[in-house]
Amino acid sequence: MNDELVEIVEGTTKIIVPKGSITEKVPPKEPAFFNPRARLSRDISIIAYSAFWKDFEFPKIFFDGLSGLGARGLRVANEIDGVEKVIVNDVNPNALEIALNSSKINNLKNFEISEDETCRFLSSHSRKNKRASIVDIDPFGSPSRYIDCSIRATMHGGMLALTATDLQVLHGLFNKAAKRRYYGVPIKTEFSNEIAIRLILGCVNFVAGRLDISFEPLFVDHDMHYYRTYLKILNTPEQEEKIGYIIFCKNCGDRYAGIKYETKCRKCAHNTEIAGPLWIGKLFDKEFVKKMSNVKNTLTVDKKCEKILERSKMEAELPATYYTLNEIASRMNSAPIRLENAINKLKEHGFNASVTSLNPGGFRTDCEIDEIIRIFRS
Ligand SMILES: C[S@@+](CC[C@H](N)C(=O)[O-])C[C@H]1O[C@@H](n2cnc3c(N)ncnc32)[C@H](O)[C@@H]1O
Ligand SMILES: [Zn+2]
């Protein structure tokens, strides 16, 4: 094991990391785990948390339930104004020692470590006035085992952020595992990443429902190896039904989200493929994404964030599921048209349409497949 440590800078924060995590292809778990490729995900978190805490009337307290060497928590404590307290928790004492040393070189006074199992740590902070206003869960694999305890440790009106990296399960390779972890199953489609996010949110909805708690998704993002969801937690039971299915017809390409389990295509009567049960409500809060865009300019983050936020803002109020240009082109037996043209054409015909942050060649619209093909041919 190579125990050599080096200092890097992410955002404006100095972070001590094992040298191997920078030089090796797969970051080692010993002495502590750090993935430099998750920088974009941490940048987005810093933007989301800054936006969430802007004009926030309660204490800015942040818990990282599975912190590794504390990269996210260090950045929260250092880069966001007025943070009262950050507690980073992990079972790995080496990771926590490194985190504490990083906090010293950044002169942080608002940074604490905790060595405990995640759910034990969060449960010890689940009483009123002990909870955090933002809780972050970033495990290896699925967050599902931590959803209950992380909701309990998030204050009413606070934020819960969850990462999932069990992409094979979420993308339909192991449906028994998907049912176990998320209560629903995916299907393999061009828009599988949206289904994955909706399965995670579906699971949160089931767990929160048991606790008479509801949530509103504020933001979601996806990069090569992870999904992230940012949710506002509310101490009130859900009133509206937001659990349903995504119905997809491989034959004609029709797709939509609905409450009913429809086994026959509404357009061509072919057998459908069905993902779910899953979350069919909104994925983004447009006002929140606007707030993120505004605070971004005051932070040191990757340029890519701007594009992600622009796209998210545009798609925020459009329907569930998206189409890709390649898929439509192959259905039309022609070369794909340009994304901008596709969106303009749909708008000219009176439909809503936008790019999506989930796929560079994808678009969302309220126009249905047969009409899309007719319009693109025109
Ligand atoms: C993906 S890493 C966290 C990375 C970190 N959030 C970052 O941005 O660098 C997951 C961490 O969870 C810790 N861990 C795994 N199971 C745990 C458990 N049951 N309780 C507490 N920590 C746990 C591991 O030691 C590891 O450091
Ligand atoms: Zn069909």
Short mmCIF file of C-alpha atoms in Angstrom, two decimals, residues 8 10 15-18 20-29 32-43 67-72 75 138-140 163 165 223-226:
data_model
loop_
_atom_site.label_atom_id
_atom_site.label_comp_id
_atom_site.label_asym_id
_atom_site.label_seq_id
_atom_site.Cartn_x
_atom_site.Cartn_y
_atom_site.Cartn_z
CA ILE A 8 -4.44 19.28 -4.06
CA GLU A 10 -10.47 21.76 -5.44
CA ILE A 15 -7.45 18.79 0.31
CA ILE A 16 -4.91 16.19 1.43
CA VAL A 17 -5.32 12.99 -0.59
CA PRO A 18 -3.41 9.72 -1.07
CA GLY A 20 -2.43 6.82 -5.44
CA SER A 21 -5.86 8.37 -5.86
CA ILE A 22 -4.37 10.84 -8.35
CA THR A 23 -1.95 8.49 -10.12
CA GLU A 24 -3.90 5.22 -10.27
CA LYS A 25 -6.71 4.45 -12.70
CA VAL A 26 -9.04 3.19 -9.95
CA PRO A 27 -8.68 5.23 -6.74
CA PRO A 28 -7.55 2.93 -3.87
CA LYS A 29 -9.77 2.54 -0.78
CA ALA A 32 -8.70 6.49 2.33
CA PHE A 33 -10.93 6.80 -0.71
CA PHE A 34 -10.84 9.87 -2.92
CA ASN A 35 -12.05 10.07 -6.50
CA PRO A 36 -10.63 13.08 -8.37
CA ARG A 37 -13.12 12.43 -11.20
CA ALA A 38 -16.01 13.28 -8.86
CA ARG A 39 -14.86 16.89 -8.81
CA LEU A 40 -17.68 18.02 -11.13
CA SER A 41 -20.20 16.34 -8.84
CA ARG A 42 -18.69 18.15 -5.83
CA ASP A 43 -18.70 21.45 -7.77
CA SER A 67 -17.36 11.37 3.87
CA GLY A 68 -14.22 9.50 2.88
CA LEU A 69 -11.42 11.98 3.51
CA GLY A 70 -13.96 14.77 3.73
CA ALA A 71 -13.60 16.46 0.34
CA ARG A 72 -17.22 17.60 0.13
CA ARG A 75 -15.39 22.46 0.63
CA ASP A 138 -22.39 9.43 -1.08
CA PRO A 139 -21.86 5.66 -0.76
CA PHE A 140 -20.12 3.05 -2.86
CA THR A 163 -25.62 9.67 -4.79
CA THR A 165 -23.29 4.52 -8.38
CA ASP A 223 -22.26 11.98 -15.08
CA MET A 224 -20.43 8.87 -16.31
CA HIS A 225 -20.28 7.01 -13.00
CA TYR A 226 -22.93 8.48 -10.70
#
